PDB file of C-alpha atoms (C1' of nucleotides) in Angstrom:
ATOM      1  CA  UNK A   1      14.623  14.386 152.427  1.00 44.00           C
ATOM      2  CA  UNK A   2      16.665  13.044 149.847  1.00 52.00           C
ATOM      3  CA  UNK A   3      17.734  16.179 147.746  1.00 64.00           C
ATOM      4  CA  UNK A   4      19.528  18.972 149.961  1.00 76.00           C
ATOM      5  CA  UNK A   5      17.493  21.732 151.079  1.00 86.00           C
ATOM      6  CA  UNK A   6      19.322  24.466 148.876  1.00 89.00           C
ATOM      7  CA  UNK A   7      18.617  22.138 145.832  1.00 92.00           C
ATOM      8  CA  UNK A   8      14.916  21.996 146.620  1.00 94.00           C
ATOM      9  CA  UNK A   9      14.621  25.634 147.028  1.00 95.00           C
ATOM     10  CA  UNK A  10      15.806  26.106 143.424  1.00 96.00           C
ATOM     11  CA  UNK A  11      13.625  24.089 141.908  1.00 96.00           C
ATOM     12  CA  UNK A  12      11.081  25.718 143.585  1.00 97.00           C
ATOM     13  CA  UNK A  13      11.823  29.078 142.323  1.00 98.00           C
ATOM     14  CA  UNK A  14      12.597  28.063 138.769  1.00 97.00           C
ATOM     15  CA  UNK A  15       8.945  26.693 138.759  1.00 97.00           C
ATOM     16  CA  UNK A  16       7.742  30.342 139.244  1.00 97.00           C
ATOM     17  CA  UNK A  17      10.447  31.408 136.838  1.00 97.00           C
ATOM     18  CA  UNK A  18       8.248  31.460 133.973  1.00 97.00           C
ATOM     19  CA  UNK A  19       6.158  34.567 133.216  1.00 97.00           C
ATOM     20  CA  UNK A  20       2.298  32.374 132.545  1.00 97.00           C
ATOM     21  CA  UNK A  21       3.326  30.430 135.900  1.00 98.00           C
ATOM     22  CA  UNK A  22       3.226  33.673 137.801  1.00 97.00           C
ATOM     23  CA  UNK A  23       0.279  34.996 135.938  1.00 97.00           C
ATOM     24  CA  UNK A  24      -1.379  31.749 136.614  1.00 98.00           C
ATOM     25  CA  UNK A  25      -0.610  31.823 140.775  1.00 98.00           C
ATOM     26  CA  UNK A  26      -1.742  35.355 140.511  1.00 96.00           C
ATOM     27  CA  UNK A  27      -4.756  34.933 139.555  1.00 97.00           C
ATOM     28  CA  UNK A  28      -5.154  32.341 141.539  1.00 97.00           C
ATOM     29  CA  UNK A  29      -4.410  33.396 144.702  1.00 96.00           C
ATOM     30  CA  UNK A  30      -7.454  36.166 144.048  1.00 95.00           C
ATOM     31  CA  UNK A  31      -9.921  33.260 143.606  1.00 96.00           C
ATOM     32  CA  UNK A  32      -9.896  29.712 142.046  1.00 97.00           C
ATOM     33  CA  UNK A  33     -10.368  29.732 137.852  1.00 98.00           C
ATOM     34  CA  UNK A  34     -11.240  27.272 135.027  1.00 98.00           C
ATOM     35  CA  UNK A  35      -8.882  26.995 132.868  1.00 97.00           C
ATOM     36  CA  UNK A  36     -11.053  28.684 130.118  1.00 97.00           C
ATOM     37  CA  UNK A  37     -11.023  31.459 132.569  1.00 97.00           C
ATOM     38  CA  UNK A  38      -6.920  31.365 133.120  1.00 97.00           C
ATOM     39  CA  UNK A  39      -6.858  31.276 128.894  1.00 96.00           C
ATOM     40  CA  UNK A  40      -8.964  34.436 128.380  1.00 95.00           C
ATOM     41  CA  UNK A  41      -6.256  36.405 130.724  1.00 95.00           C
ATOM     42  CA  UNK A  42      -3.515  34.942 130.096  1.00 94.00           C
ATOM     43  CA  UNK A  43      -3.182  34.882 126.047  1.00 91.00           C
ATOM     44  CA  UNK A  44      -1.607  31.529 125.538  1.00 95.00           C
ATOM     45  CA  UNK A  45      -2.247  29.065 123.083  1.00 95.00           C
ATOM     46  CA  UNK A  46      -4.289  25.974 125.364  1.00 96.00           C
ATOM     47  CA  UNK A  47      -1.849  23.170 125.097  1.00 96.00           C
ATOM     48  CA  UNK A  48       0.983  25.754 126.382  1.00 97.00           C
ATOM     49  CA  UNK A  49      -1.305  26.671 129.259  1.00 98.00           C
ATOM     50  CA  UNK A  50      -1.920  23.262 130.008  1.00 97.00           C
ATOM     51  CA  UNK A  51       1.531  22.581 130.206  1.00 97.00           C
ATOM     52  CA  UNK A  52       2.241  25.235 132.533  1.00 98.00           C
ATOM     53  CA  UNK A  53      -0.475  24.315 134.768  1.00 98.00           C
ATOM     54  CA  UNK A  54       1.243  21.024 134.518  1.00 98.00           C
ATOM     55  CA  UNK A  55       4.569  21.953 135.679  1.00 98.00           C
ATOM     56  CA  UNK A  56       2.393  23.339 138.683  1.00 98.00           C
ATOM     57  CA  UNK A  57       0.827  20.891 139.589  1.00 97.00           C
ATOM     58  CA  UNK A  58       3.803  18.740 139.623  1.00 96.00           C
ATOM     59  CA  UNK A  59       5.299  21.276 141.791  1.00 95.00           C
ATOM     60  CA  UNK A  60       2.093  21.201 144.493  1.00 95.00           C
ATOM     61  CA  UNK A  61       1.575  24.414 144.091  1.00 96.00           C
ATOM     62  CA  UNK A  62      -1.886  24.249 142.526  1.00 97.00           C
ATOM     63  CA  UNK A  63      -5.090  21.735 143.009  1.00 97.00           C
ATOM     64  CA  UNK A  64      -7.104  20.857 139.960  1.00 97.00           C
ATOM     65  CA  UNK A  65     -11.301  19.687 140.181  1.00 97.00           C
ATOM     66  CA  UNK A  66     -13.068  19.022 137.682  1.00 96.00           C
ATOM     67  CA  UNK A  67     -17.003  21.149 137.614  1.00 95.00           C
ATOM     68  CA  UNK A  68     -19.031  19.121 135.378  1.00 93.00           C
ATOM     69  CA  UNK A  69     -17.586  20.142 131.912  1.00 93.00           C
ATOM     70  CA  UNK A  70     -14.828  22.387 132.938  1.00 96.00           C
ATOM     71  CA  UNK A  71     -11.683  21.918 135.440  1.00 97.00           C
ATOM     72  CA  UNK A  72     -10.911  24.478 138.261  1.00 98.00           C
ATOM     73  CA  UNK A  73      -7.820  25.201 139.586  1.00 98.00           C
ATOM     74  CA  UNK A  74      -6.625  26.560 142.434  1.00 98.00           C
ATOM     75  CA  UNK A  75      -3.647  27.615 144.837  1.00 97.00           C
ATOM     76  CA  UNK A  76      -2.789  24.414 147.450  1.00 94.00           C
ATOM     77  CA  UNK A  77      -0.404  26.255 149.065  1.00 93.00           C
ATOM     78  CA  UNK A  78      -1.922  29.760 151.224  1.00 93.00           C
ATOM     79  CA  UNK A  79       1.570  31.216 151.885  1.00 93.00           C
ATOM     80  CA  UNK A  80       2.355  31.809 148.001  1.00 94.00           C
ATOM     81  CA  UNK A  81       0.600  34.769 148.094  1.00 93.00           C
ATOM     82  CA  UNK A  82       3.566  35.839 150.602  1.00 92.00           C
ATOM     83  CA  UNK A  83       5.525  35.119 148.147  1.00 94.00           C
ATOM     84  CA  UNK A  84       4.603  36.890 145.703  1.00 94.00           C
ATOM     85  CA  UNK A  85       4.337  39.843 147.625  1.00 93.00           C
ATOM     86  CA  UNK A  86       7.515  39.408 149.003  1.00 93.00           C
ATOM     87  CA  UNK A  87       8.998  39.416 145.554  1.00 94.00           C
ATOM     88  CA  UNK A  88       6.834  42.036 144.413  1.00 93.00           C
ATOM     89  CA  UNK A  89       8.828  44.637 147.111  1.00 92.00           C
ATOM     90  CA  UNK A  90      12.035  43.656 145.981  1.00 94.00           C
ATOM     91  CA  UNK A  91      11.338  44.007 142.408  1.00 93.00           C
ATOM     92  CA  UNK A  92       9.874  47.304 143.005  1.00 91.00           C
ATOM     93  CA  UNK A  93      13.233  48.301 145.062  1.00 89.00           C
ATOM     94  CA  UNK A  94      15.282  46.932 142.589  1.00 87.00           C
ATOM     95  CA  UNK A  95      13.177  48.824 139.391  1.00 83.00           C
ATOM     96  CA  UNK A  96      13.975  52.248 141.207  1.00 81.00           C
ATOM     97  CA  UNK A  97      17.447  51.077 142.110  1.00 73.00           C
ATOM     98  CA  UNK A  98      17.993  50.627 138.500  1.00 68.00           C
ATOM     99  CA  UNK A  99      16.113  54.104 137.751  1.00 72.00           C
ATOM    100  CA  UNK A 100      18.787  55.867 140.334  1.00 68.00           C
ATOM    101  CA  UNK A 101      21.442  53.933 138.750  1.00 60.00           C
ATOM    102  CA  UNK A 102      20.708  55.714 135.568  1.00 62.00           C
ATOM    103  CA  UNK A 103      20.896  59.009 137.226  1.00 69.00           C
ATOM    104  CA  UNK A 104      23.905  58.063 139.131  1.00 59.00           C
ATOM    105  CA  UNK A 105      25.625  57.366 135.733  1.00 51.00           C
ATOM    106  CA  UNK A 106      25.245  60.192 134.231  1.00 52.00           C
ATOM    107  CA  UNK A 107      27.985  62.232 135.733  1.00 51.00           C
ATOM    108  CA  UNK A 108      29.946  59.110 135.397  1.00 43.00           C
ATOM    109  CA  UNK A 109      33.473  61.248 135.572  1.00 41.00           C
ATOM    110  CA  UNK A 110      33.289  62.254 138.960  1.00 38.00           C
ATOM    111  CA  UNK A 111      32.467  59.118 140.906  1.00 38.00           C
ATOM    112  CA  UNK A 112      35.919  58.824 142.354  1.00 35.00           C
ATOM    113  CA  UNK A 113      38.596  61.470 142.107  1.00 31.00           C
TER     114      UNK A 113
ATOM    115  CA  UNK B   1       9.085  49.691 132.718  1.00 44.00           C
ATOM    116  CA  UNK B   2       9.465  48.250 129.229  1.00 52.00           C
ATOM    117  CA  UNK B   3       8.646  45.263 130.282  1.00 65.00           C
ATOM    118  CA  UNK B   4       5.296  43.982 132.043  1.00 77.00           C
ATOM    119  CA  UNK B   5       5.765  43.192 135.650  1.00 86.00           C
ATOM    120  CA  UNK B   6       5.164  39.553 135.471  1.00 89.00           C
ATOM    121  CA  UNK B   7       7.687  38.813 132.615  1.00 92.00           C
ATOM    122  CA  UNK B   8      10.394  40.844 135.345  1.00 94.00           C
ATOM    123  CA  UNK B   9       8.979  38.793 138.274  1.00 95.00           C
ATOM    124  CA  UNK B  10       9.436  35.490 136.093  1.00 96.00           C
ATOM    125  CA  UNK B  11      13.273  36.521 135.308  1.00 96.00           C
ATOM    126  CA  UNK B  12      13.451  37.704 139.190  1.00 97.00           C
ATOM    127  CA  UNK B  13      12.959  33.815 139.949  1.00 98.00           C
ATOM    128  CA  UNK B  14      14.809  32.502 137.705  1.00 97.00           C
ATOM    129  CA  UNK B  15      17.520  34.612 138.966  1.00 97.00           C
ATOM    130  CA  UNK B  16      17.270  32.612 142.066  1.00 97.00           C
ATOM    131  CA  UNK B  17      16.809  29.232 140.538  1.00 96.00           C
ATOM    132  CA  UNK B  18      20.275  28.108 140.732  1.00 97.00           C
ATOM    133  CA  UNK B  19      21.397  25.983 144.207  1.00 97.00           C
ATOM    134  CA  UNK B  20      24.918  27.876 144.092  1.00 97.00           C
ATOM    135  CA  UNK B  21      22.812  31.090 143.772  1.00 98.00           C
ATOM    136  CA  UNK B  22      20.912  30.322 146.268  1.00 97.00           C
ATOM    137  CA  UNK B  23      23.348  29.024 148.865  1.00 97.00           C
ATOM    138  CA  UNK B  24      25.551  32.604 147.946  1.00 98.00           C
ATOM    139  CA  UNK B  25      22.141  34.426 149.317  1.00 98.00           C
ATOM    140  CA  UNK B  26      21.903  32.993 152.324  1.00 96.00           C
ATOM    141  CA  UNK B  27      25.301  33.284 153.357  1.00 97.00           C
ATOM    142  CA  UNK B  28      25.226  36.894 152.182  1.00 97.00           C
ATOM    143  CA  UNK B  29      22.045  37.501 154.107  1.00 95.00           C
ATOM    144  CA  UNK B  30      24.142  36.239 157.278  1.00 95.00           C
ATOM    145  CA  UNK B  31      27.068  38.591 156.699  1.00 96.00           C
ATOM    146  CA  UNK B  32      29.112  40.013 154.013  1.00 97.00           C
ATOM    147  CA  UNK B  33      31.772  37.156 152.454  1.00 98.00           C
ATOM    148  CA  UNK B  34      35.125  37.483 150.384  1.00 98.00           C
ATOM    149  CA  UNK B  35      34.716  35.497 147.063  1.00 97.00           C
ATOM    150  CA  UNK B  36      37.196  32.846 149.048  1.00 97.00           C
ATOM    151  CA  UNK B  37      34.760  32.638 151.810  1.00 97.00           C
ATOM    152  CA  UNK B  38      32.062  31.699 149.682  1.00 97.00           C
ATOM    153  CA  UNK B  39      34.165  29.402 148.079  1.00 96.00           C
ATOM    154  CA  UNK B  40      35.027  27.275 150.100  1.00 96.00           C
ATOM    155  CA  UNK B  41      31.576  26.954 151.883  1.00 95.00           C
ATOM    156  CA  UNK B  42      30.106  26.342 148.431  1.00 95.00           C
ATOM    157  CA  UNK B  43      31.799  23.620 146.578  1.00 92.00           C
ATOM    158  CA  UNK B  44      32.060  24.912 143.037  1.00 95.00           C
ATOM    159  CA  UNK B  45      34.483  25.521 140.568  1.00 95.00           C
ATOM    160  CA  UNK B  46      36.082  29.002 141.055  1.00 96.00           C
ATOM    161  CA  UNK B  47      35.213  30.164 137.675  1.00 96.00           C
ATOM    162  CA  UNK B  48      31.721  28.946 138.057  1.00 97.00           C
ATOM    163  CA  UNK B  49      31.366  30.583 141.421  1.00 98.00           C
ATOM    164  CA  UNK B  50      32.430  33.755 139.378  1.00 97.00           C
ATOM    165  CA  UNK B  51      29.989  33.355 136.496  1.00 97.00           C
ATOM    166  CA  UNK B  52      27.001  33.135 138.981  1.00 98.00           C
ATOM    167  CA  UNK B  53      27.794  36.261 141.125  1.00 98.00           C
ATOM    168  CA  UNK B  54      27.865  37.943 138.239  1.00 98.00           C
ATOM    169  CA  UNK B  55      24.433  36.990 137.508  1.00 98.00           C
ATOM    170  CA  UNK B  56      23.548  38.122 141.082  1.00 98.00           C
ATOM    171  CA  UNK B  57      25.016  41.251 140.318  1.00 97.00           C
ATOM    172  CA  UNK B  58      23.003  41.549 137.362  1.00 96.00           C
ATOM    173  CA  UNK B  59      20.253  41.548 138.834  1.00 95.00           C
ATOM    174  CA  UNK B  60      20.861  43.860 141.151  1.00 95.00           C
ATOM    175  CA  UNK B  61      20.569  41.740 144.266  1.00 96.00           C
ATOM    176  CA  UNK B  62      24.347  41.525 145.272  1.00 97.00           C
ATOM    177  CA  UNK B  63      27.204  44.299 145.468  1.00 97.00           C
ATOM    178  CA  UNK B  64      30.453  44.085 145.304  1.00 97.00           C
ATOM    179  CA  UNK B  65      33.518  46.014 146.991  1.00 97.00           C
ATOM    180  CA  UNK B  66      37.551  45.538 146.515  1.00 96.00           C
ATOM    181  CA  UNK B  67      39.281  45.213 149.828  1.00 95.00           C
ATOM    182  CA  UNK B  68      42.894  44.789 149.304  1.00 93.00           C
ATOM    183  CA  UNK B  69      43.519  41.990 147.916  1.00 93.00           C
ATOM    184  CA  UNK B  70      40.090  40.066 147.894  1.00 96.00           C
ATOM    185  CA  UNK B  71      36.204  41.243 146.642  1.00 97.00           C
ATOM    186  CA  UNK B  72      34.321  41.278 149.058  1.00 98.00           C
ATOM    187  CA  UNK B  73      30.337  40.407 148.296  1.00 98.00           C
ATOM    188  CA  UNK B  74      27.164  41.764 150.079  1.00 98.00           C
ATOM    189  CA  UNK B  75      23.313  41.839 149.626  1.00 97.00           C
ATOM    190  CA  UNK B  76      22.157  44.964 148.499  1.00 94.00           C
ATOM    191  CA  UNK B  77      18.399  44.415 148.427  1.00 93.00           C
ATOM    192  CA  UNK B  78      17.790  43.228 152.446  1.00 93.00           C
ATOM    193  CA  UNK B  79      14.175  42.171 151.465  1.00 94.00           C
ATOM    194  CA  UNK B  80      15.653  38.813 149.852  1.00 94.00           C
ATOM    195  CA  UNK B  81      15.875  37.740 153.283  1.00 93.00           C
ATOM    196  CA  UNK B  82      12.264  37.707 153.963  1.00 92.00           C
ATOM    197  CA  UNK B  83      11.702  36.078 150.395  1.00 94.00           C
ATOM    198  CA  UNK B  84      14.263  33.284 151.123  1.00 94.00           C
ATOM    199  CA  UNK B  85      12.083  32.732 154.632  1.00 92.00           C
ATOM    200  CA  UNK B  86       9.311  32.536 152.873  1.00 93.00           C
ATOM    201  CA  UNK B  87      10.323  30.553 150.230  1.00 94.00           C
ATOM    202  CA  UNK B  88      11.036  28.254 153.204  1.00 93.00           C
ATOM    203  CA  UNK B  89       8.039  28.426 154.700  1.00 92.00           C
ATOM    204  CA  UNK B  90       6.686  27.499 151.341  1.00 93.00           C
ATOM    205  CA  UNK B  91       8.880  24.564 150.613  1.00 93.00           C
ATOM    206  CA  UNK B  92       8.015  23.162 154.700  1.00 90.00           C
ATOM    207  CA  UNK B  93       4.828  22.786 153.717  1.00 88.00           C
ATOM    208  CA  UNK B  94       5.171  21.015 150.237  1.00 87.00           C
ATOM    209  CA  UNK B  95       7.548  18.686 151.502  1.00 82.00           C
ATOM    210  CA  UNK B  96       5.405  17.756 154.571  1.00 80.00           C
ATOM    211  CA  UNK B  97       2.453  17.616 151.825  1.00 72.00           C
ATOM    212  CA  UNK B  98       4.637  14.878 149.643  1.00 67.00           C
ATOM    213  CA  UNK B  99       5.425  13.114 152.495  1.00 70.00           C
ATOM    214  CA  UNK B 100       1.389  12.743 153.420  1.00 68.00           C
ATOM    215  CA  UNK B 101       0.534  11.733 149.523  1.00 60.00           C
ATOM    216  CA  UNK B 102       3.304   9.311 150.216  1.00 62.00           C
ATOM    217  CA  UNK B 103       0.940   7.550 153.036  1.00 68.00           C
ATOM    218  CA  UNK B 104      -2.082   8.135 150.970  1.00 59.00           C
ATOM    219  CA  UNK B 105      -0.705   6.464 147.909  1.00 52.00           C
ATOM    220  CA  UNK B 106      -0.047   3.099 149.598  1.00 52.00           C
ATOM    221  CA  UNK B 107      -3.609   1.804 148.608  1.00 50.00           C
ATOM    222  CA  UNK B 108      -3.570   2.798 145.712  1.00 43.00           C
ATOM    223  CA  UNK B 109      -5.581  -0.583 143.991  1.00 41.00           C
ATOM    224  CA  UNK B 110      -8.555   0.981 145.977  1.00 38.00           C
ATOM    225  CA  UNK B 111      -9.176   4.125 145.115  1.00 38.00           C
ATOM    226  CA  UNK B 112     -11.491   3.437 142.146  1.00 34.00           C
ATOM    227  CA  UNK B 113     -12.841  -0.112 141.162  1.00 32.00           C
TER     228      UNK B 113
ATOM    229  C1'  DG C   1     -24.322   5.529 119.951  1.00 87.52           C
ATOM    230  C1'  DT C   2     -22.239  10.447 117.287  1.00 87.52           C
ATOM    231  C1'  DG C   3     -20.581  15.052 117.561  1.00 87.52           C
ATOM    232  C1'  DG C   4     -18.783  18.952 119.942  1.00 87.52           C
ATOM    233  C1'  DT C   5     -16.402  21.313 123.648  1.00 87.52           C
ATOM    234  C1'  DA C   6     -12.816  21.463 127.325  1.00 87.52           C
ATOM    235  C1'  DC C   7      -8.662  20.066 128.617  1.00 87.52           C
ATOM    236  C1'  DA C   8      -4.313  16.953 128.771  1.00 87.52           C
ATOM    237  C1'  DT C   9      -0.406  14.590 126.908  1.00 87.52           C
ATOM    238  C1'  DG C  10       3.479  13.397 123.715  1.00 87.52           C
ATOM    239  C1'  DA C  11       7.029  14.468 120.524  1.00 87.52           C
ATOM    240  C1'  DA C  12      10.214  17.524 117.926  1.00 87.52           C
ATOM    241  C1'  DG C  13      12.943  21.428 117.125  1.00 87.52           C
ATOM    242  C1'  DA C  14      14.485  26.169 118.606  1.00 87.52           C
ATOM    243  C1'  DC C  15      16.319  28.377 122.231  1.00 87.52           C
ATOM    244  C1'  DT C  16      18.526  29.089 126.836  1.00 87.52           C
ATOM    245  C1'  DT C  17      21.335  27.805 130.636  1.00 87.52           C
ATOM    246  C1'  DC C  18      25.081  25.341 132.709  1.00 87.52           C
ATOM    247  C1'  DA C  19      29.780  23.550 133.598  1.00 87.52           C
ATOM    248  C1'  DT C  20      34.352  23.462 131.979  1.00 87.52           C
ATOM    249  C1'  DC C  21      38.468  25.194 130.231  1.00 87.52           C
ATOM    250  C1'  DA C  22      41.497  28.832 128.574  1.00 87.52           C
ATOM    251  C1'  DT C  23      42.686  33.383 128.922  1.00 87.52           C
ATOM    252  C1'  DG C  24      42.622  38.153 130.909  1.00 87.52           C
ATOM    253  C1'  DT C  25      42.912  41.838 134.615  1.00 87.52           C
ATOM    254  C1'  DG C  26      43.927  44.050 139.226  1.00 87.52           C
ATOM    255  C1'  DC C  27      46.580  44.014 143.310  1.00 87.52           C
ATOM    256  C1'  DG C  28      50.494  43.142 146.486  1.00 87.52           C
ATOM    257  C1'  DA C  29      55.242  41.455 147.246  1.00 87.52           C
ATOM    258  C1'  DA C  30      59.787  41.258 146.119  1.00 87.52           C
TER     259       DA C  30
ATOM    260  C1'  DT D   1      58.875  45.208 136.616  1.00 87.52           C
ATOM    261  C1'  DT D   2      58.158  40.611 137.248  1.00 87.52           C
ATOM    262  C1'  DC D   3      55.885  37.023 139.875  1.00 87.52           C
ATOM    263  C1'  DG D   4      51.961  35.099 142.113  1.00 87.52           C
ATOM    264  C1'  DC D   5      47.448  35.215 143.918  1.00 87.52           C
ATOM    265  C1'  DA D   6      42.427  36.450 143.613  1.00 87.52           C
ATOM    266  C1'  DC D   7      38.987  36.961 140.741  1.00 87.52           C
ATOM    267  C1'  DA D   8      36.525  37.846 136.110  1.00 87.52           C
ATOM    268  C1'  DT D   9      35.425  37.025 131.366  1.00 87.52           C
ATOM    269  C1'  DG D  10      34.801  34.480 126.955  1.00 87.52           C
ATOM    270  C1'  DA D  11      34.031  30.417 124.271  1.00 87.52           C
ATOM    271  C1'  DT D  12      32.311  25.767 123.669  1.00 87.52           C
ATOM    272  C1'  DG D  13      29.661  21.630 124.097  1.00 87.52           C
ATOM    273  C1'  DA D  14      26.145  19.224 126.918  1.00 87.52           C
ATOM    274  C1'  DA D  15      21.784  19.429 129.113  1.00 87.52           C
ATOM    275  C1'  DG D  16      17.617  21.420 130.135  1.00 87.52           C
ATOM    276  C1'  DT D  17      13.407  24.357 128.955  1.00 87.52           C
ATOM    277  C1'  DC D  18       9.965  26.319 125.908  1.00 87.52           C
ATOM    278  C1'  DT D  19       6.768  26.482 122.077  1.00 87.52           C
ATOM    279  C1'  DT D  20       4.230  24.274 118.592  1.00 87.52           C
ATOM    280  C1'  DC D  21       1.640  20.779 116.564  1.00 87.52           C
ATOM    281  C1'  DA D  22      -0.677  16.405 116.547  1.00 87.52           C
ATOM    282  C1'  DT D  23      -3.175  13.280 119.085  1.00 87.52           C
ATOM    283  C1'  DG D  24      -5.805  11.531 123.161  1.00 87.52           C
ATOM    284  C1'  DT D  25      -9.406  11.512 126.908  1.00 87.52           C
ATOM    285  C1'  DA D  26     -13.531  13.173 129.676  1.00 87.52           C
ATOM    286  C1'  DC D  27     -17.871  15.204 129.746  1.00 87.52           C
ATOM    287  C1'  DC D  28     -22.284  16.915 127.798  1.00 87.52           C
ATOM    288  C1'  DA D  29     -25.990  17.241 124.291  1.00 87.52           C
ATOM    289  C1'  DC D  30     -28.396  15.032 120.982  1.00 87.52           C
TER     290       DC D  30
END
DNA sequence: GTGGTACATGAAGACTTCATCATGTGCGAA
DNA sequence: TTCGCACATGATGAAGTCTTCATGTACCAC
């Protein structure tokens, strides 16, 4: 490997950085979509979407086929769904961290006395 | 929530889609580090080191104490370890996937004549 | 062949993020 | 209180990313 591990990993993670990208691997990691599929959830303008799935594909995260008329996508890699699941606990522990925060705050003047 | 779950899981990534970032999680996810611990496992720029915990901290993932003299960092959401494995698990099996479309690439002139 | 639908690619500008440098703040020592 | 160390913050320019629009290619129907 020529780039160092650490580098690799955030690349990786800036390729899901973008909210379409994670709608995209959401959807499908439930089951494999055309892309005229993908565009009637996602609201996107086409040549966006197509760019997206791009910067997918050149990640290896997704596999494209073409059906006859229309290309299907789907998920090349299983363990994204881990993933997202994974991140999907820590945002909801972070969300009600923030909510406690907020309560926390309040009574801002007595935190250390 | 103001805002839908897969814009905050897009921002949650990109969070982590820095190398420093992500080399100040996994040391944090071994054991809690002073600011000068991290920096001189990390090779950055103090300042820069600086601006990117606070990102961390904006996000909520990281925590940070006064002791003495120093500042003294920790995780505060321990499900980023699990993430990070996964992320690793992830990244295993992409680079082992380059590696074969390496081999398969070789004969290339053949694979449509 | 022509036309239409489905998708991909390229280029340009707006916007965001990053690294660097200068300055600011909190703590301990003297 | 003044100095020095540890860290944080703010500003600026460079680099990267995103969206939009225009154009290009593959397939199907006719």
């Amino acid at each position: 490997m020529t780039v160092p591990l650490y580098q690799a990993k955030a690349e990786f993670f800036r390729t899901l950085g973008h909210p379409a990208r994670i709608r995209v691997l959401e959807l499908l990691s439930e089951r494999d979509h055309a892309v005229h599929e993908l565009l009637a959830a996602i609201e996107i303008e086409p040549s966006n979407l197509s760019q997206q799935l791009a910067v997918l594909r050149r990640a290896g995260l997704v596999a494209q086929r073409r059906e006859g008329s229309e290309v299907v996508y789907s998920v090349s890699v299983p363990e994204v769904r881990d993933l997202l699941l994974a991140a999907r606990v820590i945002l909801r522990t972070l969300i009600d961290g923030q909510d406690q925060l907020k309560k926390d705050l309040r009574p801002v003047a007595r935190t250390r006395r």
